[in-house]
Coordinates of C-alpha atoms in Angstrom, one line a residue:
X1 CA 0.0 0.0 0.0
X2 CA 3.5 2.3 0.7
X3 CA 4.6 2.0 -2.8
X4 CA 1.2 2.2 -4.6
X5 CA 1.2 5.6 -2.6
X6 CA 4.2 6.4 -3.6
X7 CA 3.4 5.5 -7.1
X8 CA 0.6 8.0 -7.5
X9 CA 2.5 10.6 -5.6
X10 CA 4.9 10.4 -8.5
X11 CA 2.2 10.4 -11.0
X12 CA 1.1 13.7 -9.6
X13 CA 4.5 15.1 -9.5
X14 CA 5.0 13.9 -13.4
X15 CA 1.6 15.5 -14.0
X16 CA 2.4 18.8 -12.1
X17 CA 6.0 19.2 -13.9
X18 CA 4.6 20.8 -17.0
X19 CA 2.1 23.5 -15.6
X20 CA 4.9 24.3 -12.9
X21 CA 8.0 24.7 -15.9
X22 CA 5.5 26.4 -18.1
X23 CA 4.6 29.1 -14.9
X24 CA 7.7 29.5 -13.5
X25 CA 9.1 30.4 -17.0
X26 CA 6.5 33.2 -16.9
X27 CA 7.3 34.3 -13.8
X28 CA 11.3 34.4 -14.7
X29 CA 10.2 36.5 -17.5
X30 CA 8.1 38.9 -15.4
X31 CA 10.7 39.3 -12.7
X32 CA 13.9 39.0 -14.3
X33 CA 15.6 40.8 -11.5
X34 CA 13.5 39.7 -8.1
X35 CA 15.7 38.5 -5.3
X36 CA 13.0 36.1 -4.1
X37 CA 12.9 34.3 -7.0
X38 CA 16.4 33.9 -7.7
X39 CA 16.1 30.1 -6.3
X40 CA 13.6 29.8 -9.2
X41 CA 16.2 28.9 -12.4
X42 CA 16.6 26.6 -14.9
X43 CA 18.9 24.5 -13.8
X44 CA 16.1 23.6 -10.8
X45 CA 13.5 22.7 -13.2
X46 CA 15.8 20.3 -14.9
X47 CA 17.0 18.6 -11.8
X48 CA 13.3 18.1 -11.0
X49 CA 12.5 16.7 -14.5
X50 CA 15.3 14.4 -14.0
X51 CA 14.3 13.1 -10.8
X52 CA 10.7 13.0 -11.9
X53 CA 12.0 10.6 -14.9
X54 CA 14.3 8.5 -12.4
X55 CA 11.2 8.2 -9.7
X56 CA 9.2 7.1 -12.6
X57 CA 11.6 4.5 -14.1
X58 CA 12.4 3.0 -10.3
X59 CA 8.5 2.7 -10.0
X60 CA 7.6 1.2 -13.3
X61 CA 10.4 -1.4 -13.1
X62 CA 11.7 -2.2 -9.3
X63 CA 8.2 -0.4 -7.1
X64 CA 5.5 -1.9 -8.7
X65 CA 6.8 -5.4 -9.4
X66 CA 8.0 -5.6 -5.9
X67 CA 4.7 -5.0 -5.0
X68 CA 2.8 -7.2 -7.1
X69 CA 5.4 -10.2 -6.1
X70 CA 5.5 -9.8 -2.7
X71 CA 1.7 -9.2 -2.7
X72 CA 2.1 -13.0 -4.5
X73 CA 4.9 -14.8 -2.4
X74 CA 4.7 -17.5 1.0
X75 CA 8.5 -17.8 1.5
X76 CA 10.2 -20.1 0.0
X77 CA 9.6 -24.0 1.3
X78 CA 12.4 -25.1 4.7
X79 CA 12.4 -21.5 6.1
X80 CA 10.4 -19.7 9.1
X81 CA 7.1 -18.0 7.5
X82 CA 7.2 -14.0 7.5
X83 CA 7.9 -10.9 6.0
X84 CA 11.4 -11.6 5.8
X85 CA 10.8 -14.7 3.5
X86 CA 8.8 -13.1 1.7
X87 CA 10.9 -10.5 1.2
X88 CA 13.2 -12.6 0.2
X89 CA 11.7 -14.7 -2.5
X90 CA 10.1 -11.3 -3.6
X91 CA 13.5 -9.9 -4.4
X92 CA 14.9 -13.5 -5.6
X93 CA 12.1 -13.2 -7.9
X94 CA 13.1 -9.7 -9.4
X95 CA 16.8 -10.9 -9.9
X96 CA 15.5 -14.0 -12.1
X97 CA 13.0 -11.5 -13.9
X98 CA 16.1 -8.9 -14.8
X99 CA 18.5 -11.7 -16.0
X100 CA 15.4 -13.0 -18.2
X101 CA 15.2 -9.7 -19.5
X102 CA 18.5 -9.0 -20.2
X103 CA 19.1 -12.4 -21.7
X104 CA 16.0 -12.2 -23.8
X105 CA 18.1 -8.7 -25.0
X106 CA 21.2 -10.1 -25.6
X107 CA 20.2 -13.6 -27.7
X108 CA 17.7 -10.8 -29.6
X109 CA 21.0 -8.5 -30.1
X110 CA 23.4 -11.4 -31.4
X111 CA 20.2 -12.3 -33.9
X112 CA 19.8 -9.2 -35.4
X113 CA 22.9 -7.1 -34.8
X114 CA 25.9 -9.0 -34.2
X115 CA 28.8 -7.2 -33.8
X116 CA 31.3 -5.6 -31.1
X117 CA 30.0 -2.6 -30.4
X118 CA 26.6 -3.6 -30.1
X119 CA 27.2 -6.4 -27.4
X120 CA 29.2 -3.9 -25.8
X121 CA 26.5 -1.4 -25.7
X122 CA 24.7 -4.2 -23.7
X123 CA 27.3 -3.1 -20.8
X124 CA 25.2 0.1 -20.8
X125 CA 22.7 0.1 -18.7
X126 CA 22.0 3.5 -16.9
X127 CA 22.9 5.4 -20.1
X128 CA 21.3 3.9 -22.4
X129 CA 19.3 0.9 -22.4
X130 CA 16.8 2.0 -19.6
X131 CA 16.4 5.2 -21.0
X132 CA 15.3 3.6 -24.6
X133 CA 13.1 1.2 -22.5
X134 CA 11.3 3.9 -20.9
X135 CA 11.3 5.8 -23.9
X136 CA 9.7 2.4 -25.2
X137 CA 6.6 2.6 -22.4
X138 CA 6.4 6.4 -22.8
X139 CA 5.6 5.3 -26.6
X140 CA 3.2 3.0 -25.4
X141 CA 1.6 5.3 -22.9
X142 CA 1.1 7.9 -25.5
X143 CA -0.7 5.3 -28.2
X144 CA -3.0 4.6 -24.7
X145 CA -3.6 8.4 -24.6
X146 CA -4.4 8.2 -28.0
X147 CA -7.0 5.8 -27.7
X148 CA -8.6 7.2 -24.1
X149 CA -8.2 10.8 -24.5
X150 CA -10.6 11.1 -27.5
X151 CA -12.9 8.8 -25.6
X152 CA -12.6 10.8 -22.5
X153 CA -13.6 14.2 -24.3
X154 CA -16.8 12.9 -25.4
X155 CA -17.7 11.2 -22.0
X156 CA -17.0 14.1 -20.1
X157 CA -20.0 15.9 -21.1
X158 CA -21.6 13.0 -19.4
X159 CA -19.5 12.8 -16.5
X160 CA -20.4 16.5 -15.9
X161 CA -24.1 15.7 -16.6
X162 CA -24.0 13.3 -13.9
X163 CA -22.5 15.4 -11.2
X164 CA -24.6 18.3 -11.9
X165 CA -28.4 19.1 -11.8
X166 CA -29.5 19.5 -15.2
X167 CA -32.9 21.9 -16.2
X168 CA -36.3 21.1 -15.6
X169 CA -38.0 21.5 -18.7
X170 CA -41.2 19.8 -18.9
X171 CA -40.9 18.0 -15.9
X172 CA -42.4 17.6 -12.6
X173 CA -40.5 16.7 -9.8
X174 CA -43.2 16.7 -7.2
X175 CA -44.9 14.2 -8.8
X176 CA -41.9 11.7 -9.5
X177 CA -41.3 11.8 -6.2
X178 CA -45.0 11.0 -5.2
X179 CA -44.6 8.0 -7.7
X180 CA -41.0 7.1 -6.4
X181 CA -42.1 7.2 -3.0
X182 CA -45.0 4.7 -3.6
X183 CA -42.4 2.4 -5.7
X184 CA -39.9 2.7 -2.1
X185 CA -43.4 1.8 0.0
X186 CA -44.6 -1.3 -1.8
X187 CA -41.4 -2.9 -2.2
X188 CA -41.1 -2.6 1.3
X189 CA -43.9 -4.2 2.0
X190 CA -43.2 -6.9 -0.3
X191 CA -39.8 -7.5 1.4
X192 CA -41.3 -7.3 4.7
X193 CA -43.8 -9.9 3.4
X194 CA -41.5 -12.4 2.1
X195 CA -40.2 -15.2 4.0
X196 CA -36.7 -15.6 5.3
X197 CA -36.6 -18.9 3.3
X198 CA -36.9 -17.9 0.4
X199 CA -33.9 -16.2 -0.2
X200 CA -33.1 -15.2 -3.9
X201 CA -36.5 -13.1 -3.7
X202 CA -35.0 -11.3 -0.8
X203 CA -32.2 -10.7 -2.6
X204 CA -34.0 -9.4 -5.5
X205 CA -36.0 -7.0 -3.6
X206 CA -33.2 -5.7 -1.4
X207 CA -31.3 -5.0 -5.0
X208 CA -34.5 -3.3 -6.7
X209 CA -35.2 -1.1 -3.3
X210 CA -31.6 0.0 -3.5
X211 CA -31.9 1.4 -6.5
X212 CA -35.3 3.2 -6.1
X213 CA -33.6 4.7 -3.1
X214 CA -31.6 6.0 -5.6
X215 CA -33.3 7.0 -7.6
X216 CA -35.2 8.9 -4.7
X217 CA -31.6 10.8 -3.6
X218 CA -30.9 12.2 -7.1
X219 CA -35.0 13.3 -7.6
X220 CA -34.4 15.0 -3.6
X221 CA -31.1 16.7 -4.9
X222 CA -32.7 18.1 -8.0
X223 CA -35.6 19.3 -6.0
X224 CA -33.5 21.1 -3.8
X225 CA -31.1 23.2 -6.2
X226 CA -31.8 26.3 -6.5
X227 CA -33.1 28.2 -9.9
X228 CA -29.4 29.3 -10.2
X229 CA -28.2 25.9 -10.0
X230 CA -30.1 24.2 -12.3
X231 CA -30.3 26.6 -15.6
X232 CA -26.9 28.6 -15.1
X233 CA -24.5 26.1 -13.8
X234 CA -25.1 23.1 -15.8
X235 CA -25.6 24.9 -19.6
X236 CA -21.9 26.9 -18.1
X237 CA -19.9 24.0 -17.7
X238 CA -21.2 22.3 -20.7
X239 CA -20.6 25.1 -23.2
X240 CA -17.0 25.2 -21.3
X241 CA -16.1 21.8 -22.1
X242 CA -17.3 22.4 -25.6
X243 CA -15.1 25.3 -25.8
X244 CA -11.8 23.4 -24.4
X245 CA -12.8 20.6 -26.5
X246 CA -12.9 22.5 -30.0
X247 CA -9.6 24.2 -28.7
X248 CA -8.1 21.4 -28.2
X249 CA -8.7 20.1 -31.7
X250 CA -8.1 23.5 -33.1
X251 CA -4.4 23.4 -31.2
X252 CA -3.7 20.3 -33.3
X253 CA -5.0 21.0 -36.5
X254 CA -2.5 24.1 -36.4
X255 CA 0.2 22.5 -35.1
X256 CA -0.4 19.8 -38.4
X257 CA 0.4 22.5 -40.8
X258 CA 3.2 24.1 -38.4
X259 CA 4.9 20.2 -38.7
X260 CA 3.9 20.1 -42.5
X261 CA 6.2 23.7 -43.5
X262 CA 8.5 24.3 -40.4
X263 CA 10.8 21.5 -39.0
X264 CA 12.1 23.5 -35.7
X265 CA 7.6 22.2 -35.2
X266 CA 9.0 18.9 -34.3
X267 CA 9.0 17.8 -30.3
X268 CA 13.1 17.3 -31.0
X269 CA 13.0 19.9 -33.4
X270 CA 15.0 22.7 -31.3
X271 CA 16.7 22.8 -27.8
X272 CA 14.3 25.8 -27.3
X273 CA 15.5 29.4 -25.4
X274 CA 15.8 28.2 -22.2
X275 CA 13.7 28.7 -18.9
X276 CA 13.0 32.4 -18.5
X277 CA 14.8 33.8 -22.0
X278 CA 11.2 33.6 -23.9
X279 CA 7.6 33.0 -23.6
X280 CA 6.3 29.8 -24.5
X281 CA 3.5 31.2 -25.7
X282 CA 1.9 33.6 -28.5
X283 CA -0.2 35.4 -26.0
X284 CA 1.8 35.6 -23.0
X285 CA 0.9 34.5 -19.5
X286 CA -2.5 34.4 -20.6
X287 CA -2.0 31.6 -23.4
X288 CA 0.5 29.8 -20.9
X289 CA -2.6 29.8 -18.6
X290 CA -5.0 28.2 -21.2
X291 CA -2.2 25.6 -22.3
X292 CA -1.9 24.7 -18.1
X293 CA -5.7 24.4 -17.8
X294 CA -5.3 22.5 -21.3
X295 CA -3.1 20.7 -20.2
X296 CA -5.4 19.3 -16.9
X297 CA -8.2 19.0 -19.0
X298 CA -6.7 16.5 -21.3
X299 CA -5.2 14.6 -18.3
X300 CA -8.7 14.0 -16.5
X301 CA -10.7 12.9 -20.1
X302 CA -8.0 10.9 -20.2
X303 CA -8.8 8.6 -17.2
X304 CA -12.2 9.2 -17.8
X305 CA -11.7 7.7 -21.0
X306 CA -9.6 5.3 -19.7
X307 CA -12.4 3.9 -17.5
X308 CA -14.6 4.4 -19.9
X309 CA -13.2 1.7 -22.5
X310 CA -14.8 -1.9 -22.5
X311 CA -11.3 -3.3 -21.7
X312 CA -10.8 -1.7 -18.7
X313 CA -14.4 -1.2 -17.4
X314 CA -13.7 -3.8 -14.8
X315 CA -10.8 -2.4 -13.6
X316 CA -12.5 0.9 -12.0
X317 CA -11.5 0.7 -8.1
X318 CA -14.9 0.5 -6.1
X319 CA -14.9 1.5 -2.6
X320 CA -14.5 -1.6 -0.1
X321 CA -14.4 -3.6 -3.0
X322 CA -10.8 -3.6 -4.6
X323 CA -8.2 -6.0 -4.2
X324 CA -4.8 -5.1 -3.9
X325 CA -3.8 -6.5 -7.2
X326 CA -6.1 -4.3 -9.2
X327 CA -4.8 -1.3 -6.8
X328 CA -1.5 -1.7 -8.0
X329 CA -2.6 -2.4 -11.6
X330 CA -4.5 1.0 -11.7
X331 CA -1.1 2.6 -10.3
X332 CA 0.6 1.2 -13.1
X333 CA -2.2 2.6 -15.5
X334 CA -1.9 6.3 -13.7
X335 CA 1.8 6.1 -13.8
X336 CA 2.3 5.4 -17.5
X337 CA -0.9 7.8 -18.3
X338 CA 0.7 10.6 -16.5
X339 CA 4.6 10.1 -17.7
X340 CA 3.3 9.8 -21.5
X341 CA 1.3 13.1 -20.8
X342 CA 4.0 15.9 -20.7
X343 CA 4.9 14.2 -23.9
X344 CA 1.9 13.9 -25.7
X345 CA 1.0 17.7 -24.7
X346 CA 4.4 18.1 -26.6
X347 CA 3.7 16.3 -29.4
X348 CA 0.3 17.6 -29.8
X349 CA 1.7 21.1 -29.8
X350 CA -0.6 21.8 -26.9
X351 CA 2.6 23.8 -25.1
X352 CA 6.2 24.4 -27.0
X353 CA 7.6 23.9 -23.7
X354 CA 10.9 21.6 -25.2
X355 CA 11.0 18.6 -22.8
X356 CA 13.5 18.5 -20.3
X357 CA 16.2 15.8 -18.8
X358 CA 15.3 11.7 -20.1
X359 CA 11.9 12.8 -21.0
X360 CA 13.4 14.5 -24.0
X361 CA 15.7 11.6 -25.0
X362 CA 13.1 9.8 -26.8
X363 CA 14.3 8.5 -29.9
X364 CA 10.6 8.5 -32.2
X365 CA 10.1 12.1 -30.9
X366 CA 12.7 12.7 -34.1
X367 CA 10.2 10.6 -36.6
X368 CA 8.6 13.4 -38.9
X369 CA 6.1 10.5 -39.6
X370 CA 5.4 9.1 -36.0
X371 CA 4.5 12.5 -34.9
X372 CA 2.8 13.6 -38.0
X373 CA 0.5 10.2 -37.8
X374 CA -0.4 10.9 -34.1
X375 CA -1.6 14.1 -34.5
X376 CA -4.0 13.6 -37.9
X377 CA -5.2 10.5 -35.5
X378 CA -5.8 13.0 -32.7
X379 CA -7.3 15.3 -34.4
X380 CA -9.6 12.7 -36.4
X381 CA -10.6 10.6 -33.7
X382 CA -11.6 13.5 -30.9
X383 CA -14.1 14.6 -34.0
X384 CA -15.4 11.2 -34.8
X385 CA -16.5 11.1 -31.1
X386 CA -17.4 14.2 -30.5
X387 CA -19.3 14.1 -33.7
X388 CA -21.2 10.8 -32.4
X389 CA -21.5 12.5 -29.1
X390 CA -24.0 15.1 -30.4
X391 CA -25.7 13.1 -33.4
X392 CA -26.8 9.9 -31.3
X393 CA -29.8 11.9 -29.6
X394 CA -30.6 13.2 -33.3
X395 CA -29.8 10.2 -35.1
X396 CA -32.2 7.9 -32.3
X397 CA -35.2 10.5 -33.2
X398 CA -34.8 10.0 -36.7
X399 CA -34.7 6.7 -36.6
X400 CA -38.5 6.8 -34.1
X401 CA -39.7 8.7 -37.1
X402 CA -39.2 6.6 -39.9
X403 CA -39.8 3.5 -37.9
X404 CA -36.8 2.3 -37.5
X405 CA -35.9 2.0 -33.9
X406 CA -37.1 -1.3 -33.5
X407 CA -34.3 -2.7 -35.9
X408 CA -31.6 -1.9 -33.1
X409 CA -29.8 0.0 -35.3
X410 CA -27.8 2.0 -33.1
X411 CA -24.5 0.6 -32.0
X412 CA -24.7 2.1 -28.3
X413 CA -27.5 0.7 -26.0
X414 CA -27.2 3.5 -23.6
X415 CA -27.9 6.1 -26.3
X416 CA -31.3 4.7 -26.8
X417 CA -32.4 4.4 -23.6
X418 CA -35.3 6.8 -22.8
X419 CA -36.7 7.0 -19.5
X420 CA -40.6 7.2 -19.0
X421 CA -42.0 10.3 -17.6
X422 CA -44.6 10.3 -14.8
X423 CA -47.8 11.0 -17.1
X424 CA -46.5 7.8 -19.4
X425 CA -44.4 9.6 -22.3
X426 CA -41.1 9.0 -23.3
X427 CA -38.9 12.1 -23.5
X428 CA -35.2 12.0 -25.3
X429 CA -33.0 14.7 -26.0

């Protein structure tokens, strides 16, 4: 439990690194000559890349898999049970993993590049083999943003929808809750009425009151928002994600043509002016602003999205209902999401901000092609879904109106789902 919370702490720090370089850059500007932020330099935000990259390396490869085998081992058979035995077949473990690795590495080396200097090369650990392997996940975790970040956009308008009250138009709350409240009453009485014997029906009812209590908390919370609430807040927020949303896409459709005519575009294209010699952005500290609250923005649709995909719907912790194995596998997730988002917001052209210490040392950030193809994706896929986002309620009523809706045609069940109101009708978007 330590090193998960470690883990995350380190995700945080990764995920805070950017906004921080990207403000304090600003501020060096702003106050070139302040003596209280002298201890705010350049060679301090590089140190602090640094570390983030080596925190993030000894979690991904020595933290987390220390966990996961010592959440796994007994001890090892003739010695006294405890955490020392484990301890000690945990780090057995690790040793027989590495030489695995790095014999897998150096039959694969003599197969496809046999010659001195490459097997000496395999001598070089710290310096270069790590580095490429991380630079390896960090590739990985940015085709994973790829695929959840798009995903995550769409289903944050959703997410939102769900944690705010939305409008009452055409509805009336008093009597839902008259209705809801009879629902609560009768299946109490059924339950009250059903034998202890039989108990699957007990079961049944216990499930199905639980969710009209439910049901009852979420009609009680929208009766009890105010006017203000309910037709300022949530049509706010929803034209604000639409707004980060399209700039978002609009940021990497122009950084497309920027990679298409200028190469110094490119994430390795430049070395960059250094911390506090020029502003990172166009507009000052008020672009840098929107590029930090960018920057967030993509990092929660991301686990939004990431939760959100059918592959890892099961792996959402639940309160009181997670075992340590799937906590340290959603520390992994957070920890690769988060280190592959400084570069991705790089990549994207979402901040010029030129990465600093092993984060910039990956070797496809130099691809003209790899980055080219991840930003026409990008930009393709956040439209697809946003485009599906909005059309589903049209393309549902359509489909009522020509008779069609009882062919299934629609690929989401949840987007057809229509709720009954209390005088019988069905009302949809």
């Amino acid at each position: 439990l330590f090193l998960s919370t470690f883990t995350l702490a380190v995700s945080a720090g990764a995920v805070l690194l950017l906004p921080f370089s990207i403000i304090s850059n600003e501020i060096l500007l702003s106050f070139p000559q302040n003596y209280y932020i002298q201890w705010l330099n350049g060679s301090l935000i590089h140190g602090l890349w640094n570390l983030a990259s080596l925190f993030s390396n000894l979690c991904l490869f020595v933290l987390m898999p220390f966990a996961f085998f010592f959440l796994e081992s007994e001890g090892f058979a003739g010695l006294k049970k405890g955490i020392r035995a484990r301890i000690l077949e945990t780090l057995v473990m690790l040793i027989l993993l590495a030489l695995l690795i790095l014999g897998i590495v150096w039959v694969a080396s003599a197969l496809i590049d046999n010659d001195a200097a490459s097997m000496e090369s395999l001598y070089d650990l710290w310096e270069f083999y790590l580095p490429y392997l991380y630079s390896c996940i960090s590739l990985m975790g940015c085709l994973l943003l790829l695929l959840c970040t798009p995903v995550g956009l769409s289903r944050m308008f959703t997410v939102m929808g769900q944690l705010l009250v939305k409008p009452t138009i055409l509805e009336d709350l008093d009597e839902q809750m008259y209705i809801i409240t009879l629902e609560e009453e009768a299946i109490q009485r059924k339950l009250n009425g059903v034998s202890s014997t039989v108990e699957y029906q007990t079961v049944e009812l216990e499930c199905e009151l639980e969710k009209v209590k439910s049901k009852k908390t979420n009609l009680e919370r929208r009766k009890k928002a105010s006017a203000w609430e309910r037709n300022l807040v949530y049509p706010a927020v929803m034209i604000l994600l639409l707004i980060e949303t399209s700039f978002s896409v609009l940021l990497v459709a122009l950084n497309i043509l920027y990679l298409l005519v200028d190469e110094t575009a490119m994430p390795k294209g430049s070395g960059g002016p250094g911390i506090g010699n020029a502003s990172l952005s166009t507009f000052g500290f008020v672009g840098a602003a929107l590029e930090i609250i960018l920057i967030f923005y993509l990092m929660v649709s991301s686990v939004v999205g990431f939760y959100s995909l059918r592959f890892f719907e099961n792996f959402t912790p639940r309160k009181d209902d997670t075992t340590m194995t799937k906590i340290i596998g959603n520390c992994v997730s957070i920890l690769v999401l988060s280190s592959a988002l400084p570069v991705m917001s790089r990549t994207l052209g979402i901040t010029r901000f030129d990465l600093l210490g092993d984060f910039g040392r990956f070797n496809w950030l130099g691809n003209f092609y790899i980055v080219l193809s991840y930003n026409l994706l990008f930009a393709i896929m956040t439209t697809l879904c946003l485009v599906r986002k909005f059309t589903s309620a049209v393309r549902e009523e359509l489909l009522k109106a020509l008779g069609l809706d009882k062919l299934h045609l629609s690929n989401n069940p949840r987007d057809s789902e229509t709720k009954p109101s209390a005088n019988g009708h069905q009302k949809t978007l």
